[in-house]
Short mmCIF file of C-alpha atoms in Angstrom, two decimals:
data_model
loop_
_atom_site.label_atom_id
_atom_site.label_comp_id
_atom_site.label_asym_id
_atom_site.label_seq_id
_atom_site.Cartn_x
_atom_site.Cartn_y
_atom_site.Cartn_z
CA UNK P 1 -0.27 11.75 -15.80
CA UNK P 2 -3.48 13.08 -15.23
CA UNK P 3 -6.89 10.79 -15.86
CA UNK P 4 -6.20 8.27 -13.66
CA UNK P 5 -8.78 5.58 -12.20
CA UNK P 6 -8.98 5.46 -8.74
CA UNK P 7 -8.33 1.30 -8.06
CA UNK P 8 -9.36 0.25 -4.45
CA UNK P 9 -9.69 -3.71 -3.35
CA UNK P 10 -10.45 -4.97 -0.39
CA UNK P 11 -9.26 -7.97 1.17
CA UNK P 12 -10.36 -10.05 4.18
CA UNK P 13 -7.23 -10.78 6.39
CA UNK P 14 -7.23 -13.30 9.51
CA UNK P 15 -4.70 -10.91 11.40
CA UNK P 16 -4.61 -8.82 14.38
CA UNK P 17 -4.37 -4.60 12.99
CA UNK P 18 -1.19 -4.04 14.80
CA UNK P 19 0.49 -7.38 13.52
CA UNK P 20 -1.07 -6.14 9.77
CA UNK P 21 -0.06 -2.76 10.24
CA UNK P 22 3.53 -3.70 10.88
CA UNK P 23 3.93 -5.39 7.96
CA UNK P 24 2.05 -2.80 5.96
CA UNK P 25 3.98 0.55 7.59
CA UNK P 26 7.51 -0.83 8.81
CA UNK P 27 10.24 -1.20 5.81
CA UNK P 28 11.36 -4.41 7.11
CA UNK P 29 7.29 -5.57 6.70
CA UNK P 30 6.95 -4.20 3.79
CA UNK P 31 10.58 -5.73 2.17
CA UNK P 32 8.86 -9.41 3.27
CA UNK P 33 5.82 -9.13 0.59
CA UNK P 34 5.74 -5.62 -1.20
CA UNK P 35 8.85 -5.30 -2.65
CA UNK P 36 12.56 -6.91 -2.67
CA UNK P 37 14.33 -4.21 -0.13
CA UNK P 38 12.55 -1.18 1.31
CA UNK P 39 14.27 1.65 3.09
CA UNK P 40 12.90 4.61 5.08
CA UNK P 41 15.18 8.11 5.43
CA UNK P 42 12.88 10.56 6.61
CA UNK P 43 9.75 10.04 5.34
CA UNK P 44 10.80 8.69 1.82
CA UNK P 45 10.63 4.84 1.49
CA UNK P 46 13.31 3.44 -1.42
CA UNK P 47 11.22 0.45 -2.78
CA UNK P 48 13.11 -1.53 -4.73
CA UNK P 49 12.01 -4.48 -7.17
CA UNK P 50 14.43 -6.47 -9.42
CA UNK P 51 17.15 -3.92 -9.38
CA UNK P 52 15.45 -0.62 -10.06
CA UNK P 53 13.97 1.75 -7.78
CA UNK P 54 11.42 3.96 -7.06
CA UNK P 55 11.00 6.31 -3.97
CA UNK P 56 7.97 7.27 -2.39
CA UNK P 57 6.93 9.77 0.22
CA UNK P 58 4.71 9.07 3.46
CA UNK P 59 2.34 11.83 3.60
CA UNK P 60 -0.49 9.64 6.42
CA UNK P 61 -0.45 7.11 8.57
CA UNK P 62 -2.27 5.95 12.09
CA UNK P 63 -0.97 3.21 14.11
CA UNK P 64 -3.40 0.13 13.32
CA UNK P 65 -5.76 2.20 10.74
CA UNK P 66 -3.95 3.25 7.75
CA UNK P 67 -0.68 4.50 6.11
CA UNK P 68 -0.47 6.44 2.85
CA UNK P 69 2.20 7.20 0.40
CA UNK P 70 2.82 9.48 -2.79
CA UNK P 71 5.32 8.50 -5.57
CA UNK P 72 8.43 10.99 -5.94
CA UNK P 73 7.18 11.53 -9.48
CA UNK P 74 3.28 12.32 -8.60
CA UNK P 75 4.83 15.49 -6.35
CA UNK P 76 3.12 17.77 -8.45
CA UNK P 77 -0.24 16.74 -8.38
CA UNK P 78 -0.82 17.58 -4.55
CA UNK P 79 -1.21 14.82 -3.39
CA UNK P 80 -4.13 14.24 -5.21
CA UNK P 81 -2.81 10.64 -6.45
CA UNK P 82 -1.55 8.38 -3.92
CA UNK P 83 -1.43 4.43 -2.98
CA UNK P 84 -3.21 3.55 0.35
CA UNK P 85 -3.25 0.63 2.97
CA UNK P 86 -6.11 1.12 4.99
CA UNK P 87 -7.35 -1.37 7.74
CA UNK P 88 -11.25 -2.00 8.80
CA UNK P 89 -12.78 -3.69 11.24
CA UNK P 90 -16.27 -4.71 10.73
CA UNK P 91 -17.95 -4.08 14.29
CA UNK P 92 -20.17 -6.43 14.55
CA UNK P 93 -17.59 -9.62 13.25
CA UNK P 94 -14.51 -7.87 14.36
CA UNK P 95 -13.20 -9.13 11.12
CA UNK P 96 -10.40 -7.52 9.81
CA UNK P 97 -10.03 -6.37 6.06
CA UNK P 98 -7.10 -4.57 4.58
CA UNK P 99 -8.39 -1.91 2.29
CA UNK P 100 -5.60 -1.00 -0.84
CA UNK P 101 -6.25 2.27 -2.59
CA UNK P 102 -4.17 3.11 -5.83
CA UNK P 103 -4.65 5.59 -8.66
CA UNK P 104 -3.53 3.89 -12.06
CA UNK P 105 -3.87 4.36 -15.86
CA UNK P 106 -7.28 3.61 -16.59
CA UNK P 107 -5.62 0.76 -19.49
CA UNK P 108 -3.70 -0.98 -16.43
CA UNK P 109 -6.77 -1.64 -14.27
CA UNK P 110 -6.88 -5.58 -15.20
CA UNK P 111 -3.19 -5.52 -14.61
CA UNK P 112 -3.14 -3.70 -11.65
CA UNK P 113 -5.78 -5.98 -9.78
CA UNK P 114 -3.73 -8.99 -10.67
CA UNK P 115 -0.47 -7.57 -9.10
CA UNK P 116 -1.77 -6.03 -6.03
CA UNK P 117 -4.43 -9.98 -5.41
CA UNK P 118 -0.63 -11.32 -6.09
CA UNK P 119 1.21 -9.47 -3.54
CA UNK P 120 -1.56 -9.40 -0.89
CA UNK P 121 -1.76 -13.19 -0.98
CA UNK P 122 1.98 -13.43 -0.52
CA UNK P 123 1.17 -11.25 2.83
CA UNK P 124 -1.70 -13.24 3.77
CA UNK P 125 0.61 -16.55 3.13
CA UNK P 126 3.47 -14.65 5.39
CA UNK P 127 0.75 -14.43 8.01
CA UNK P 128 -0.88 -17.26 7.83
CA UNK P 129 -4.21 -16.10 6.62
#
């Protein structure tokens, strides 16, 4: 799978970064917004959307900064490819954004930003943003 275009969005979230990060790091969080069901065993979160699955491992995260994840399947590549949450706050406004970084096929780009606006409005929506 190699070629892939680095995606990242950014999106301004009226949220406090440890309420944010819990919904972005715990499986329970994530199962509200990301996905149907999410499990954690040791580092590999089970996502699981309309009956199939996919497992990911967690290879970063800080409390109330960022958390980072490879796909099972993307093992090989070093971590090289990988699909980010990353919170910022601006200093001056305090404002918090949620940064998402995702490496995709560069023909799923249009795609890709549609899905991941999608899903982070269902999380601002959950938190009343």
């Amino acid at each position: 799978m190699a070629g892939r275009t680095k995606l990242e969005l950014e999106y301004i979230i009226k949220s406090s970064p440890t309420i944010l990060y819990n919904r972005l790091s715990s499986p329970s969080g994530l199962a509200e917004w990301f996905a149907d069901d999410v499990n954690n065993k040791k580092g590999i979160f089970t996502f699981e959307w309309d009956g199939s699955e996919e497992e990911a491992k967690l290879i970063s995260k800080k409390q109330d900064d960022h958390i980072r994840w490879q796909w099972i399947y993307d093992e090989d590549e070093d971590e090289e490819y990988y699909f980010e949450f990353k919170i910022k706050i601006d200093p001056l406004t305090k404002e918090v954004a949620l940064i998402v970084t995702d490496f995709i096929e560069p023909s799923e780009v249009a795609e890709q930003k549609m899905l991941w606006t999608a899903q982070i409005d269902e999380l601002m929506a959950l938190l009343g943003s």
